[in-house]
Coordinates of C-alpha atoms in Angstrom, one line a residue:
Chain A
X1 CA -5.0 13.1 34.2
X2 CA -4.0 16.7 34.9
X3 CA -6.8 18.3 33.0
X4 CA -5.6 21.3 31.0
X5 CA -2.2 20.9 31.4
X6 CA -2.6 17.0 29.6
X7 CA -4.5 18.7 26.7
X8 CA -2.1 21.3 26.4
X9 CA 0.9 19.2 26.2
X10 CA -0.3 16.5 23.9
X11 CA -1.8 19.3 21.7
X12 CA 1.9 20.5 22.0
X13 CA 3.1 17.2 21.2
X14 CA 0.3 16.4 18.1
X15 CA 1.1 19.9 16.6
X16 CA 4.5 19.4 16.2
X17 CA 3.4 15.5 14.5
X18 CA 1.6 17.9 12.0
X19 CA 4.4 20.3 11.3
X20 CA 7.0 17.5 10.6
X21 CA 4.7 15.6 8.8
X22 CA 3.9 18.3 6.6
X23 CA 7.8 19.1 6.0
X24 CA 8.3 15.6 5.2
X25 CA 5.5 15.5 2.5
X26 CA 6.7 19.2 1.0
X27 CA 10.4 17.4 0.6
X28 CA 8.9 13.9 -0.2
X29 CA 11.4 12.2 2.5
X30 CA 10.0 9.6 5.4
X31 CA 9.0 11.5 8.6
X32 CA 10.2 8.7 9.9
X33 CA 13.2 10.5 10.8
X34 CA 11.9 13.6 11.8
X35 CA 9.6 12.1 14.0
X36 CA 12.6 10.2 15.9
X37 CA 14.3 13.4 15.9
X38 CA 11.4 15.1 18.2
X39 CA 11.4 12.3 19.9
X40 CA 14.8 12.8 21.3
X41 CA 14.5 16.6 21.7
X42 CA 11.3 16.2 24.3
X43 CA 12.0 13.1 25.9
X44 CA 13.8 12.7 28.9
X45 CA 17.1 15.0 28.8
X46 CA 15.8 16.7 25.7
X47 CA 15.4 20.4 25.4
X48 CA 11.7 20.2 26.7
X49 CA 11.0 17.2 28.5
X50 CA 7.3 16.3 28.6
X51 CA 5.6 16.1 32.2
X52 CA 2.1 14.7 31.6
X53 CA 1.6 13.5 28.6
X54 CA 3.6 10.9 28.6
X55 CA 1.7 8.0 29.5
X56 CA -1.0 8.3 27.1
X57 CA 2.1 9.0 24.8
X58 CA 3.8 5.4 25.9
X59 CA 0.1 4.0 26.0
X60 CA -0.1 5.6 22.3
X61 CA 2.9 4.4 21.2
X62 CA 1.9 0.6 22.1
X63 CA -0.9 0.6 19.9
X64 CA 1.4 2.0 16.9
X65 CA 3.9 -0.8 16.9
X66 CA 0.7 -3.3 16.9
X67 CA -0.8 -1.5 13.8
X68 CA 2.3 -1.3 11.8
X69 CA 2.6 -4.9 12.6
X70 CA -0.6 -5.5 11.5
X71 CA -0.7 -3.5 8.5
X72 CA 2.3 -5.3 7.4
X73 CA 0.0 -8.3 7.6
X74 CA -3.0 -7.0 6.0
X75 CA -0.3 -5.9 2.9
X76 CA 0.4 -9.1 1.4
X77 CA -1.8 -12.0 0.7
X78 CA -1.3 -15.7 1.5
X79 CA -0.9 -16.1 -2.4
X80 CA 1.9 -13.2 -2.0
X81 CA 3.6 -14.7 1.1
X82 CA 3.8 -18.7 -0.7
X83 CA 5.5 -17.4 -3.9
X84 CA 7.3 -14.9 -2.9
X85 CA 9.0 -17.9 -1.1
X86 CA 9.1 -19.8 -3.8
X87 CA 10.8 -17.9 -6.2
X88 CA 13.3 -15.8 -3.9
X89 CA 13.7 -17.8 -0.7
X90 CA 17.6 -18.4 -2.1
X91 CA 18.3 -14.2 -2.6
X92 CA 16.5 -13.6 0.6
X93 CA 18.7 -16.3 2.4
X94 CA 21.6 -14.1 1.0
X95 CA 20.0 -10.8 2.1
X96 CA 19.7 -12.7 5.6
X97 CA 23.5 -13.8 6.2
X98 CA 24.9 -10.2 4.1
X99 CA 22.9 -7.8 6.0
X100 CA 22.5 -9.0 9.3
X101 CA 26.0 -10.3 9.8
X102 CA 27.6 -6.6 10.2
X103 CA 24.6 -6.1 13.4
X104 CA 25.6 -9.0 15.1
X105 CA 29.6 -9.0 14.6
X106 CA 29.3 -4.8 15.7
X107 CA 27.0 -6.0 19.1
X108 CA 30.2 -8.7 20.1
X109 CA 32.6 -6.4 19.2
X110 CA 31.2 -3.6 21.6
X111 CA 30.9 -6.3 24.6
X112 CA 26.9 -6.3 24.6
X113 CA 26.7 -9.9 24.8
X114 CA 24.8 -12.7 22.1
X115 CA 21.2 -11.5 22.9
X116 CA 21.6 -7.7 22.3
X117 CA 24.0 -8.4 19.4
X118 CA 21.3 -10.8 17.8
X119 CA 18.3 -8.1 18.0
X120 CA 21.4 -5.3 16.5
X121 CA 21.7 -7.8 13.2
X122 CA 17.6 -7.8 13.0
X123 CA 18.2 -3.9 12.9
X124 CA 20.7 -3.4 10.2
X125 CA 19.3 -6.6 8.5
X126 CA 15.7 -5.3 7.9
X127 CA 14.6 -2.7 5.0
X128 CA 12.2 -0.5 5.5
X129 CA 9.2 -1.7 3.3
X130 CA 7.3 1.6 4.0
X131 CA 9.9 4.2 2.6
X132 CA 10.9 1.4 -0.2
X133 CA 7.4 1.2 -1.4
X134 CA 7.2 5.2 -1.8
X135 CA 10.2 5.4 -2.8
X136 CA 9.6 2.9 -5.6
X137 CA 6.1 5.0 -6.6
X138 CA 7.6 8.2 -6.6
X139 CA 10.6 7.5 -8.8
X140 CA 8.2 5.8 -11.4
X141 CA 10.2 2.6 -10.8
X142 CA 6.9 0.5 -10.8
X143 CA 7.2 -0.7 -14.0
X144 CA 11.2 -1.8 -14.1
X145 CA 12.0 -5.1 -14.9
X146 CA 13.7 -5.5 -11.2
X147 CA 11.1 -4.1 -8.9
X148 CA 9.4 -7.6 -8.4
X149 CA 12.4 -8.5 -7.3
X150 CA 13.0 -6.0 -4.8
X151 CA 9.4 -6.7 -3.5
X152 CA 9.5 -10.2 -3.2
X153 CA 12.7 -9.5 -0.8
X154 CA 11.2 -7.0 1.5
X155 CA 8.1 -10.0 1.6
X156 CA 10.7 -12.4 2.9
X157 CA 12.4 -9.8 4.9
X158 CA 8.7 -9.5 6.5
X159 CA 8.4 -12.9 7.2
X160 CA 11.6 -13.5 8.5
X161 CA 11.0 -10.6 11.2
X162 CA 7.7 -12.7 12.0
X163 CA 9.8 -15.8 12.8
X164 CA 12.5 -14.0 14.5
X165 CA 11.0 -11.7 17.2
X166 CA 9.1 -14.5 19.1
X167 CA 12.5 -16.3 19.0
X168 CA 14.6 -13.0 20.0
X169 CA 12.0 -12.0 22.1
X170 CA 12.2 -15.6 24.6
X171 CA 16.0 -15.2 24.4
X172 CA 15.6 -11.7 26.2
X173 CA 13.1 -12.6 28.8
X174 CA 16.5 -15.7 29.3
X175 CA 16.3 -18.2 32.3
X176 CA 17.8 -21.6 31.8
X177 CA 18.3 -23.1 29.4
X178 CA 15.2 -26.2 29.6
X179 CA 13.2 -22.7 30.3
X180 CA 14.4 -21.4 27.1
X181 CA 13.6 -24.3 25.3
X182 CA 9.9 -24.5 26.4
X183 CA 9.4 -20.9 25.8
X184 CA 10.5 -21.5 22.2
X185 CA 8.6 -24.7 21.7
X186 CA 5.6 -23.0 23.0
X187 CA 6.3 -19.6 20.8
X188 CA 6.6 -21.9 17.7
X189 CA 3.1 -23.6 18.6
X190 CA 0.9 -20.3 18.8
X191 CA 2.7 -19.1 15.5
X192 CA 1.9 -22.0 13.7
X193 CA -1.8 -22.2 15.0
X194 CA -2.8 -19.0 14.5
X195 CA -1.5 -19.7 10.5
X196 CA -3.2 -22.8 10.6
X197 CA -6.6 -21.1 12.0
X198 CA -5.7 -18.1 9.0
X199 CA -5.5 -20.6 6.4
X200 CA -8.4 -22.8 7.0
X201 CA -10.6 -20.1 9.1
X202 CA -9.3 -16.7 7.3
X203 CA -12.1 -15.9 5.0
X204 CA -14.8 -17.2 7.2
X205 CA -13.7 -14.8 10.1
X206 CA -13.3 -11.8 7.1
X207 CA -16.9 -12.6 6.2
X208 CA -18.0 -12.9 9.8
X209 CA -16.4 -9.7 10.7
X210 CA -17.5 -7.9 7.5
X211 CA -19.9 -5.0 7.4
X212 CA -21.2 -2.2 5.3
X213 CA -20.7 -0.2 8.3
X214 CA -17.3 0.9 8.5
X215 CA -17.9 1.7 12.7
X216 CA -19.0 -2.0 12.7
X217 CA -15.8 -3.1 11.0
X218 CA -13.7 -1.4 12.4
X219 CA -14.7 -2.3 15.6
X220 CA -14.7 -5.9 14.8
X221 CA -11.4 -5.6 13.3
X222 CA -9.6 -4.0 16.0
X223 CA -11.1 -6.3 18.6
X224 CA -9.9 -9.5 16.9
X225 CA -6.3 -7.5 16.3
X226 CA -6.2 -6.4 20.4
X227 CA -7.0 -9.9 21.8
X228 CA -5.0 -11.6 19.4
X229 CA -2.0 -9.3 20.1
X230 CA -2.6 -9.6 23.8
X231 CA -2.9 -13.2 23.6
X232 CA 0.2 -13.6 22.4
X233 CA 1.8 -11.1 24.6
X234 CA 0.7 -12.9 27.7
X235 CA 2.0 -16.1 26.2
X236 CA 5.2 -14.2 26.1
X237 CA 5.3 -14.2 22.0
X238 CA 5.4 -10.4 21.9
X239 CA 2.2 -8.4 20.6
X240 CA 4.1 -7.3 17.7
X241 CA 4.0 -11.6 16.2
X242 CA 0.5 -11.6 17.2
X243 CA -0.5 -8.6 15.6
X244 CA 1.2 -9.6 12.4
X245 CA 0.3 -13.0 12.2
X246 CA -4.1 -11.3 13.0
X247 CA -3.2 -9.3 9.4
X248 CA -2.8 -12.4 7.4
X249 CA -5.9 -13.8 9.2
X250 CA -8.0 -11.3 7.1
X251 CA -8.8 -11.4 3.5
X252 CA -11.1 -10.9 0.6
X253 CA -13.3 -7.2 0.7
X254 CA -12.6 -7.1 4.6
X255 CA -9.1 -6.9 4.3
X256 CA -9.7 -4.1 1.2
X257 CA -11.6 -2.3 3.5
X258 CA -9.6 -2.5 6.6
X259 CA -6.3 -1.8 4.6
X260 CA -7.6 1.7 3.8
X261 CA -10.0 2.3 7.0
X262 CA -6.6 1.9 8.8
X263 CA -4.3 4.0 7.2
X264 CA -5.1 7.3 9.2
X265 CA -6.0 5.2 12.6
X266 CA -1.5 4.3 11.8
X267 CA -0.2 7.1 10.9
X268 CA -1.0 8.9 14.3
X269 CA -0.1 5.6 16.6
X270 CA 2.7 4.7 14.4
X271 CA 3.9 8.8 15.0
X272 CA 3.7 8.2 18.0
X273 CA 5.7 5.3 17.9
X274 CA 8.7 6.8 16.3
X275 CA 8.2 9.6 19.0
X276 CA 8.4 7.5 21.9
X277 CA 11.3 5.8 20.8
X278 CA 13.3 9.2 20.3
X279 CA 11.5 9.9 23.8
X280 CA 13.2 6.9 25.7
X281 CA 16.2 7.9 24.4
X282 CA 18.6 10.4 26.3
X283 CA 20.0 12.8 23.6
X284 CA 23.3 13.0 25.8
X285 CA 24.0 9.3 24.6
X286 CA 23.9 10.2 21.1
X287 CA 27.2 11.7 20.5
X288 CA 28.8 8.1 22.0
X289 CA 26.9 6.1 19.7
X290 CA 27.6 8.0 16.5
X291 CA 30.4 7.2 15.0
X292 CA 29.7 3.3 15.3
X293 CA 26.3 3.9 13.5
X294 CA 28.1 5.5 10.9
X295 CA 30.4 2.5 10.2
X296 CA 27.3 0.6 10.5
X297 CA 25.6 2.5 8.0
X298 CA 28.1 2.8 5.5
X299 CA 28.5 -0.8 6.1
X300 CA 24.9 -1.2 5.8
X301 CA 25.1 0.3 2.4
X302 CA 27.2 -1.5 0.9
X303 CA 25.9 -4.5 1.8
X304 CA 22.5 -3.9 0.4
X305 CA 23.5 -2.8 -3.0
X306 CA 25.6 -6.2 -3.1
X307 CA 22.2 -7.8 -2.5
X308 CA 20.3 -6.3 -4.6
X309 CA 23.2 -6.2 -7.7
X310 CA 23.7 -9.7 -7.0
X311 CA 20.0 -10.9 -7.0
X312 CA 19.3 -8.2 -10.0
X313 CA 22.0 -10.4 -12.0
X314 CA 20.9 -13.9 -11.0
X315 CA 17.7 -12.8 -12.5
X316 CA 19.6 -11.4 -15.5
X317 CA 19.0 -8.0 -15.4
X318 CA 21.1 -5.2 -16.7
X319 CA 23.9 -3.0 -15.0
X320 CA 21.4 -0.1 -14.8
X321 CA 18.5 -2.4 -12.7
X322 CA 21.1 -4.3 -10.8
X323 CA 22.4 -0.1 -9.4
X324 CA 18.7 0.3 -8.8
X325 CA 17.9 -3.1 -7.0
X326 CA 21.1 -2.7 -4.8
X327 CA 20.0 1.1 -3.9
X328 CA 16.5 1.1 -3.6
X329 CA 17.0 -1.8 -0.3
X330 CA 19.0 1.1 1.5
X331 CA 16.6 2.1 3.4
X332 CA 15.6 1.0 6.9
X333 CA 12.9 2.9 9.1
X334 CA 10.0 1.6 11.2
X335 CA 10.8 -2.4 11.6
X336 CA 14.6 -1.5 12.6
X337 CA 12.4 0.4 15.2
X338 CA 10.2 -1.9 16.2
X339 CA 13.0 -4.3 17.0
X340 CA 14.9 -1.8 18.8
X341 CA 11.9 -0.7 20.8
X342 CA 11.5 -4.4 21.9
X343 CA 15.1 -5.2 23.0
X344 CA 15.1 -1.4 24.8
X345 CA 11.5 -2.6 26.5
X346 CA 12.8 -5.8 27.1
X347 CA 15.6 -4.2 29.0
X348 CA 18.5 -5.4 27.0
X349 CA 21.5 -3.3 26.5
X350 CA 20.7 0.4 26.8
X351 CA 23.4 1.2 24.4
X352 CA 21.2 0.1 21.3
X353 CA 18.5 2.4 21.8
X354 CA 20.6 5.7 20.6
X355 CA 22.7 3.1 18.2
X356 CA 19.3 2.1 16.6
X357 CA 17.8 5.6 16.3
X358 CA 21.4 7.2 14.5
X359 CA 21.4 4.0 12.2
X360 CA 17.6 4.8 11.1
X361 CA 18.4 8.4 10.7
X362 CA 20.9 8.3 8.5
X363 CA 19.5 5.5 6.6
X364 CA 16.2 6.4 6.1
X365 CA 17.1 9.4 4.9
X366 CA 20.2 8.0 2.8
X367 CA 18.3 5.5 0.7
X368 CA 15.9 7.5 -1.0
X369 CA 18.6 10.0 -1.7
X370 CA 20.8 7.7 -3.1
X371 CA 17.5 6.2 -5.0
X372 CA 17.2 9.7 -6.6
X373 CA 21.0 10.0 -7.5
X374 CA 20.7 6.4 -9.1
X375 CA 17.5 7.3 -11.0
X376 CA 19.2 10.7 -12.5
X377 CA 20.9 9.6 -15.8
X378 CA 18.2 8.0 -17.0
X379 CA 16.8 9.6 -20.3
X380 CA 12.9 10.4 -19.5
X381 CA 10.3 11.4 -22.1
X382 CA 8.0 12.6 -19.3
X383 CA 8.2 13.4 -15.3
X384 CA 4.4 12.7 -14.7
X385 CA 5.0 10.1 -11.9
X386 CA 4.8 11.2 -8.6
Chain B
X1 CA -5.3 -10.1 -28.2
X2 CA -1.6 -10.0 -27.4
X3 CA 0.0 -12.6 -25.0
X4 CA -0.3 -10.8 -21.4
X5 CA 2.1 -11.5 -18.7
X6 CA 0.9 -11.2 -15.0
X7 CA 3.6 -10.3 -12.8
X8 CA 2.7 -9.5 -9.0
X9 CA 3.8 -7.2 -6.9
X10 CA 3.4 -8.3 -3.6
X11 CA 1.9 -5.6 -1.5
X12 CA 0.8 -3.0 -4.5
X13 CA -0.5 -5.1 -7.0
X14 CA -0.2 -6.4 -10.5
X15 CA 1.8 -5.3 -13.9
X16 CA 0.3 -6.8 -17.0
X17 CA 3.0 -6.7 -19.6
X18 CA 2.6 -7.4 -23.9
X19 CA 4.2 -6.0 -26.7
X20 CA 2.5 -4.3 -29.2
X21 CA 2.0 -4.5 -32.8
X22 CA 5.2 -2.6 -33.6
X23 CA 7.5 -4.3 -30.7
X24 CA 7.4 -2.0 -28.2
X25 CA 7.2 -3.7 -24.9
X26 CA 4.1 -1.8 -22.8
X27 CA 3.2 -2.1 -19.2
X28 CA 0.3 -1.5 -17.5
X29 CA 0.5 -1.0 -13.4
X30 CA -2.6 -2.0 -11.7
X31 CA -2.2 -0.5 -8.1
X32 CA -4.5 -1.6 -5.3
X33 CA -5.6 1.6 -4.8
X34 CA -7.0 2.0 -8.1
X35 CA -4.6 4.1 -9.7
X36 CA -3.1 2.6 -13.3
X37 CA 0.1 3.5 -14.5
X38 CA 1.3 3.0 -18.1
X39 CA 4.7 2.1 -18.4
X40 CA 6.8 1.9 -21.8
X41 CA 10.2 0.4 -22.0
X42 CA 13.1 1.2 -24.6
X43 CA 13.4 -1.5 -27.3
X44 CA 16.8 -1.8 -27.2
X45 CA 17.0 -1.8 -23.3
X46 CA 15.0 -3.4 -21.2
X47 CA 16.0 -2.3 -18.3
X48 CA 14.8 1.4 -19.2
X49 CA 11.4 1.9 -18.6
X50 CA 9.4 5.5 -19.7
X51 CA 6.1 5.9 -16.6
X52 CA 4.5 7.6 -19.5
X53 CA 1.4 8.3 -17.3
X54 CA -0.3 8.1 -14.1
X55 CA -4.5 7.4 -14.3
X56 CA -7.1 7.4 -11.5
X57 CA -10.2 5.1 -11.5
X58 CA -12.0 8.5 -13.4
X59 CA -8.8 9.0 -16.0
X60 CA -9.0 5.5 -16.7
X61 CA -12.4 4.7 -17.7
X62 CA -11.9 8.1 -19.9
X63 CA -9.2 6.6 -22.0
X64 CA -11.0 3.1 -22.3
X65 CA -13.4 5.2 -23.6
X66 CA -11.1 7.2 -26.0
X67 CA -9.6 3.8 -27.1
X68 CA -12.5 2.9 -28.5
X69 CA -14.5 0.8 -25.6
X70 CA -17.3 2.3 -26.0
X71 CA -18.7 2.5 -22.2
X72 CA -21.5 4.2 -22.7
X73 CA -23.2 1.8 -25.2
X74 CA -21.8 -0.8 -22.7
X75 CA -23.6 0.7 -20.0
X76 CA -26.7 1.4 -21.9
X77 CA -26.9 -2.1 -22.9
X78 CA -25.9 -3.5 -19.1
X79 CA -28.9 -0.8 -18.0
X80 CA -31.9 -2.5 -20.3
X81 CA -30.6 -6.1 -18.9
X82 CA -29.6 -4.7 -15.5
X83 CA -33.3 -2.7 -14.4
X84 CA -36.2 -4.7 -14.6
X85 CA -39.3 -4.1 -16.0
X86 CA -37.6 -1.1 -17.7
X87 CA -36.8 -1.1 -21.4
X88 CA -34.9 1.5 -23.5
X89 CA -36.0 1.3 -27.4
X90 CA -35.9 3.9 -30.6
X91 CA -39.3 4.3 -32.7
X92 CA -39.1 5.6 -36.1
X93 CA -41.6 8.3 -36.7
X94 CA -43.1 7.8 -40.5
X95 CA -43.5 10.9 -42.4
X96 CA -47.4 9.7 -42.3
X97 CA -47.5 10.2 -38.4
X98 CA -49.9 12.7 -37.2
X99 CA -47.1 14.5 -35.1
X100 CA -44.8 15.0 -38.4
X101 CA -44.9 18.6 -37.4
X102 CA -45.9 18.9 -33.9
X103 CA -44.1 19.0 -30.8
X104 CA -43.4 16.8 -28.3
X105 CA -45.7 18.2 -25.8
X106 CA -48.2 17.6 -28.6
X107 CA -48.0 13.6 -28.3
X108 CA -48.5 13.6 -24.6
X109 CA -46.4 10.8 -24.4
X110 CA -45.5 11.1 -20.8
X111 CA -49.0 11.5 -19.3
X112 CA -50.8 9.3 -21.8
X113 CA -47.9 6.0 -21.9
X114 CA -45.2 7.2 -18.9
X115 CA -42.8 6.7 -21.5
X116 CA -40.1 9.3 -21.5
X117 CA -38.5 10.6 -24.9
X118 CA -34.8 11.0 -24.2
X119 CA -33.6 11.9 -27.1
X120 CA -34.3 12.5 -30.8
X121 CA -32.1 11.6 -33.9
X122 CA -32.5 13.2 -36.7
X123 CA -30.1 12.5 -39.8
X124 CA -26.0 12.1 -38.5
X125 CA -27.5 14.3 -35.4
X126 CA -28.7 13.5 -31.7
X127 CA -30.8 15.9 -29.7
X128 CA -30.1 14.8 -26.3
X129 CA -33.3 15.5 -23.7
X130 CA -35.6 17.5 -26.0
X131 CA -37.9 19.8 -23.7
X132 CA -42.0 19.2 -24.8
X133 CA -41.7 22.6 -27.2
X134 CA -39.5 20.6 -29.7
X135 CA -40.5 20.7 -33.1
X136 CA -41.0 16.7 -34.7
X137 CA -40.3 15.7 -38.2
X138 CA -41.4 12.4 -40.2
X139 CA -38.2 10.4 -40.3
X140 CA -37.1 11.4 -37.1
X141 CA -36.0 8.1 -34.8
X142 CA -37.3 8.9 -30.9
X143 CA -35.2 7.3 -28.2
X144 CA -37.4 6.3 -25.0
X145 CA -37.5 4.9 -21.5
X146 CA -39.7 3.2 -20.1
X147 CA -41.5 0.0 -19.6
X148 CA -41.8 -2.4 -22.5
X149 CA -45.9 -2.1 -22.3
X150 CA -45.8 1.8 -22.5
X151 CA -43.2 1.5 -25.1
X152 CA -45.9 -0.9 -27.5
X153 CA -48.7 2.2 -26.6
X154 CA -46.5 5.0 -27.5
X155 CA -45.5 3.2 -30.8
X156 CA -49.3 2.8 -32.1
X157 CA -49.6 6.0 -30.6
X158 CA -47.3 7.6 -33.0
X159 CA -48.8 5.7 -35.6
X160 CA -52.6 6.9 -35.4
X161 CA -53.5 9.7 -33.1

């Protein structure tokens, strides 16, 4: 550590967290963006690069993509995850094969090769169930007839990111193929013990871990969520499975609890996240990767609102819910990210780092604009939502 | 009651839904945060749906309230079975009582029982925590706290001085 100049520049770095996250609020958009944004003006090649910080920074960042992760865990119930299944498993298949298609065919066409083109269809194929779910509160949308619908996706979407990162991730690390094969065998085994330990030992470990002191709790929370995550990561499953599959493990008041003892403890590591990513990538390669994010994107558009107006009619919903099923799935954000971030760590093509961060940009911002337009027409008595 | 359908929303909670007595269809959004939302839809659509209103845990048990819940007879009546070995009772003073006239500082009823008048009614009106300078009448109904054996004293109290 370099003394004052570390304190400086993270207190630098932190400052400018609180500035954007503040802007983002006053305008109600995701700093998702914003964050990612920084990210690239202060990370290597950026207007500022940072000198000393930015270990603790990459250090940070780890422990953001293991909360979101396990946030996203904590969110939904085992009650949530089994009928969410049950009802939608058929829309979500379609959400699957319509959105992540575009990724993958974009990654072969470019030359990157199966692997980096697989992880590029898990980025245009995933929603972003943070900015959705605000989104969703602040256009009053709660009580539409479609919004179940558009939840019970983004759950599938969820668990399908759960399955597919060990599986992506044992394709990156590569070696032949009987290596492959053991690594996935061994990748399926530790997912399907540690639900197997969540179903039959969940609420006994909530209970165990449980206290009327939130220190103790949170202590006890975060220790079973670091070990589990570094378990996994050692047995080369990624942290990221691990810490989402340590989310469903807790239940009951312990999960109530954790759920809103964690929210600020995220925010600042997830920041971080965001800003790391921006920070690995060099802004000069931005201008290259444009134009095929914007294809992407607009690609990425239209495919959603297909989803969602196809689902919204299978269900027999109106013309007006069908608009607002398709739109509201726009958006993508942190797990587009956090799939990026793995493949770029993982050292697949460097080319999908910049490509990733454009196609967030514009589509987290995007969707809940094009949310708003959708919502406009509608005749309403009273704006007291939001 | 109404029928109710449940219908979860996977990662912010449940929307009870009934139709009313006149065929509107109502909503009722039960976030996990606590906050409730009341949701109206259009008869003829729906698809359209009116967020009428947006309710914390405070707003909420205010409206039960206004609705006609009473909470605060609920709550009385949970605190008599709740606390033990505390009772909550109203005694009748008879225009024959020796205090018919005197105050409440005149009774002693604090010292003498450790029961503690909390209120007085009198006719359609309630005097919420009369101080010990209040002026008694015969046919005034005292409401008092405290435990079921001071309660009996204060009544024969009352009665006889």
């Amino acid at each position: 550590m370099h003394g004052s100049a570390f304190l400086l520049e993270l207190g630098g770095v932190i400052l400018l967290l609180a500035v954007l996250a503040r802007v983002a609020q006053r305008f109600g958009f995701s700093p998702i963006p914003l964050y990612l944004l920084a990210g690239l003006a202060f990370g290597q090649g950026g207007i500022v690069p940072l000198v000393t910080a930015d270990r603790f920074i990459a250090a940070g960042a780890e422990i953001g993509l293991i909360l979101l992760l396990f946030s996203l865990g904590l969110e939904y119930s085992a009650r949530e995850l089994v009928d969410a299944v049950r009802t939608s498993s058929r829309v979500g298949a379609m959400d699957l094969l319509l959105n992540s298609t575009p990724g993958f065919v974009a990654g072969v066409v470019l030359g990157w090769g199966v692997v980096p083109a697989i992880f590029l269809g898990g980025v245009t194929y995933i929603s972003s169930s943070g900015v959705i779910a605000r989104t969703l509160d602040d256009l009053g949308w709660m009580g539409n007839r479609e919004t179940p619908l558009i939840l019970a996706v983004l759950v599938i979407e969820d668990l399908v990111m759960a399955g597919f990162l060990p599986f992506a991730t044992v394709l990156l690390v590569g070696g032949s193929a009987g290596r492959v094969v053991v690594s996935i065998v061994l990748a399926a085994l530790v997912v399907v013990t540690i639900l197997t330990v969540a179903a039959r030992y969940g609420p006994a470990i909530s209970r165990a871990v449980f206290s009327d002191s939130d220190e103790a709790l949170l202590f006890g929370i975060l220790a079973v969520l670091l070990l589990t995550a570094g378990a996994t990561e050692a047995l080369n499953v990624s942290a990221a499975v691990g810490a989402f599959l340590a989310g469903i493990v807790f239940s009951g008041p312990a999960a109530d609890r954790a759920r809103s003892l964690l929210v600020p403890l995220r925010s600042v590591f997830a920041g971080t996240f965001f800003l790391f990513f921006g920070f690995e990538v060099d802004p000069g390669t931005i201008p290259a990767a444009f134009p095929a994010a914007l294809v992407l994107a607009i690609v990425g558009v239209a495919t959603k609102v297909g989803t969602g107006w196809i689902a919204a009619r299978r269900a027999g919903i109106g013309r007006r819910g069908r608009v607002r099923a398709g739109v509201a799935l726009i958006a993508r954000g942190e797990f587009s990210i956090v799939i990026a971030g793995i493949a770029v760590a993982g050292g697949a093509e460097p080319d999908l780092g910049p490509l990733a961060a454009c196609y967030v940009l514009l589509l987290a911002v995007c969707g809940p604009l094009l949310a708003r337009i959708a919502d406009r027409p509608a005749p309403r008595s009273a704006s007291l939502g939001g | 009651m109404a029928v109710v359908t449940e219908i979860p929303l996977p990662g912010i909670g449940v929307r009870y839904e009934f139709v009313t007595l006149d065929g509107d269809r109502m909503a009722v959004v039960h976030h996990r945060s606590g906050v409730r939302e009341l949701v109206l839809f259009e008869r003829d659509d729906p698809d359209t749906s009116h967020d009428l209103v947006r309710l914390g845990t405070e707003d909420s048990r205010t409206l039960a309230e206004l609705l006609g819940v009473s909470q605060v007879a609920k709550e009385l009546s949970e605190l008599e079975q709740d606390v033990e070995g505390l009772a909550v009772d109203r005694l009748p003073l008879s225009a024959a009582s020796p205090f018919d006239g005197g105050t409440i500082g005149d009774t002693q009823a604090r010292t003498r029982t450790g029961v503690s008048i909390v209120a007085v009614l009198r006719g359609d009106a309630a005097h919420p925590a009369p101080g010990p300078e209040f002026a008694l009448r015969g046919s005034d109904t005292l409401v008092v706290v405290g435990t079921p054996r001071g309660i009996e004293e204060l009544a024969v109290l009352l009665r006889s001085a």
